[in-house]
CSV table of C-alpha atoms in Angstrom, one decimal:
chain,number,residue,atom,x,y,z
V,1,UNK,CA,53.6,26.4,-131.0
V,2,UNK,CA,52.9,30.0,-131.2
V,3,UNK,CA,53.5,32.4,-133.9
V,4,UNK,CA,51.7,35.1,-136.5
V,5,UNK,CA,50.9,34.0,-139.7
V,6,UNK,CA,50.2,36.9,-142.1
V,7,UNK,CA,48.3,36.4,-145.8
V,8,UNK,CA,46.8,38.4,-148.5
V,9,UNK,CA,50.0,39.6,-150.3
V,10,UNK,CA,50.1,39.3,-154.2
V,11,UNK,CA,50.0,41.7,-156.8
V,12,UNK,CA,48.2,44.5,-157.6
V,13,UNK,CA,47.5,47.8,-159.6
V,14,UNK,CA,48.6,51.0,-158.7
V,15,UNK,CA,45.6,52.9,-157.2
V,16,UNK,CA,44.0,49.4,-155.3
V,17,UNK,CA,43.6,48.3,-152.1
V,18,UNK,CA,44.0,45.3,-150.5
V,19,UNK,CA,44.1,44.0,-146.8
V,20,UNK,CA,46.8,42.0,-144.6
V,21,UNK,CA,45.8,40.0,-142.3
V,22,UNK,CA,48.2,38.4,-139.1
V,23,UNK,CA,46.5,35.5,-137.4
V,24,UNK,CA,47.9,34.7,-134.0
V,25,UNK,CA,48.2,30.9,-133.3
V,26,UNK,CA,49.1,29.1,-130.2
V,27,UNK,CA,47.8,31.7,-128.0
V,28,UNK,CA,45.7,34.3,-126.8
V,29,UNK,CA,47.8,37.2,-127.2
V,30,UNK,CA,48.0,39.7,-124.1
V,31,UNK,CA,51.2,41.4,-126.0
V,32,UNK,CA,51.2,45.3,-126.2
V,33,UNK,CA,53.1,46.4,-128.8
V,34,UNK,CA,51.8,45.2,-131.9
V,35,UNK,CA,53.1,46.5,-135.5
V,36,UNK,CA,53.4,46.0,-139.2
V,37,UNK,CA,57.2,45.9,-141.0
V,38,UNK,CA,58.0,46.2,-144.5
V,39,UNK,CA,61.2,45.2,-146.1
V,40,UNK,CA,62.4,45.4,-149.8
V,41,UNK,CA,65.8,43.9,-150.7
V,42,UNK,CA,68.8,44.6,-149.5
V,43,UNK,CA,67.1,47.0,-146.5
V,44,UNK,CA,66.4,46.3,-143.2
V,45,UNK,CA,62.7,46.0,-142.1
V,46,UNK,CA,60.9,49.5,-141.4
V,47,UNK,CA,58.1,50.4,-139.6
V,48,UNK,CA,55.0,51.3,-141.2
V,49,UNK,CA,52.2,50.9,-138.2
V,50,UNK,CA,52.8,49.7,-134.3
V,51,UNK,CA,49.7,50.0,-132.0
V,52,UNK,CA,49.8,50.1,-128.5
V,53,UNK,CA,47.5,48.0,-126.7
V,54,UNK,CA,48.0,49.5,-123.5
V,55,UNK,CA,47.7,53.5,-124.6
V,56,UNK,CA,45.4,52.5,-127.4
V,57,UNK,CA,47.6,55.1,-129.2
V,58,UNK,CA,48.5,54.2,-133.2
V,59,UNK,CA,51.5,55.4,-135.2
V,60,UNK,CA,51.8,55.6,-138.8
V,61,UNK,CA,54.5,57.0,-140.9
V,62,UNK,CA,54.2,59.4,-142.6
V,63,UNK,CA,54.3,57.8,-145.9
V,64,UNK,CA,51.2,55.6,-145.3
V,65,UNK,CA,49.4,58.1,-143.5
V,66,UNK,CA,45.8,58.7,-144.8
V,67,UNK,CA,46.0,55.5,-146.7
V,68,UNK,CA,46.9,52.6,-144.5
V,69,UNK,CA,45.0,51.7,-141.4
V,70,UNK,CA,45.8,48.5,-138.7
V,71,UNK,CA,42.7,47.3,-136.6
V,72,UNK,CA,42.7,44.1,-134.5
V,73,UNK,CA,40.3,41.6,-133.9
V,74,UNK,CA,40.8,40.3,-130.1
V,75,UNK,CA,38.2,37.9,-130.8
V,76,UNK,CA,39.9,36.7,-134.3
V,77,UNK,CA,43.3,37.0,-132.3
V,78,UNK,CA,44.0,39.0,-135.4
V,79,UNK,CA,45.3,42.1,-136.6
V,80,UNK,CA,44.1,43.7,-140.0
V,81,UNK,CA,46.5,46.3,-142.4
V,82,UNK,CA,44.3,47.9,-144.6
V,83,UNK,CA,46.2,49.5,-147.5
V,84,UNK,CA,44.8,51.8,-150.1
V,85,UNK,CA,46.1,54.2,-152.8
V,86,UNK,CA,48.5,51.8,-153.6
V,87,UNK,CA,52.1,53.1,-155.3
V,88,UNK,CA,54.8,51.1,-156.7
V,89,UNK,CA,56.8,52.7,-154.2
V,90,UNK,CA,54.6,50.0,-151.7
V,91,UNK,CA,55.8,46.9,-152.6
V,92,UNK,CA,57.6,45.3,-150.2
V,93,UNK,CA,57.6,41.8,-148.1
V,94,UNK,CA,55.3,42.6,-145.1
V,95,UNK,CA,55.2,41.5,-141.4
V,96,UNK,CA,53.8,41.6,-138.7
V,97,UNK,CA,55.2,41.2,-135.1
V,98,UNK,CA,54.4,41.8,-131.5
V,99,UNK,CA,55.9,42.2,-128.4
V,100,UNK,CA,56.0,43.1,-124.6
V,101,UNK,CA,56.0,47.4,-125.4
V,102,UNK,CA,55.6,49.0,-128.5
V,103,UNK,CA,58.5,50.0,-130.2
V,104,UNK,CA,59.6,51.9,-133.5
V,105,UNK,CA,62.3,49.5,-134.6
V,106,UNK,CA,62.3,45.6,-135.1
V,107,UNK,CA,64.4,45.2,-132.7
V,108,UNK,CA,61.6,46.2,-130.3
V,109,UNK,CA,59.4,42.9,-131.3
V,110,UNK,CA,60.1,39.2,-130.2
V,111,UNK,CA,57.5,37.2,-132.0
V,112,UNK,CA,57.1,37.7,-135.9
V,113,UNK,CA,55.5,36.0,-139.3
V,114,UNK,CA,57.0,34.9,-141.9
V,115,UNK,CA,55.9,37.8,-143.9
V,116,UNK,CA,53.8,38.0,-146.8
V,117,UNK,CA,55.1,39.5,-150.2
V,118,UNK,CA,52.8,42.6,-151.7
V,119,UNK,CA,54.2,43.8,-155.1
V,120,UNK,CA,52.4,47.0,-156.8
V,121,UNK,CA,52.5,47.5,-160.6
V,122,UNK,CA,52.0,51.2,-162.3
């Protein structure tokens, strides 16, 4: 069965870092849009990173700019979220998804985890 599996939520200090990670299972992914979501209650699920596997071309908003990077690990079939300079203002549930282009909403993105919770305290 495929699907993504992400890990390495919890909770942390404002100021930290920490790193996501979204293992693909059940496949060898060949997808080319490739991103990281985050949703806090009652909101839908925003981008904050997709990555083009086919332009090799990366966008960040602007509000993780300079302090959030995605990499992937074809070999791993994974895909890394670095996050650092943590704020409050981070916490969120985050996922990870893929699908056959990149694209700056969810709606773009056909497979996805289950999402992994990341809550930042001042």
């Amino acid at each position: 069965q495929v699907q993504l599996v992400e890990s390495g939520g919890g909770s942390f200090q404002a100021g930290g870092s920490l790193i996501l990670s979204c293992a693909a299972t059940g496949f060898r992914s060949r997808t080319n849009g490739t991103g990281w979501f985050r949703q806090v209650p009652g909101k839908g699920r925003d981008r904050v990173v997709t990555n083009g596997a086919s332009t090799g071309r990366t966008y960040y908003v602007d509000y993780v700019k300079g302090r959030f990077t995605i990499s992937l690990s074809t070999a791993m079939n994974t895909v890394f979220l670095e996050m650092t300079s943590l704020t409050p203002e981070d916490t969120a549930k985050y996922y990870c998804a893929t699908g056959p282009n990149v694209a700056s909403c969810e709606s773009g993105y056909n497979l996805w985890g289950k999402g992994t919770k990341v809550t930042v305290s001042s």
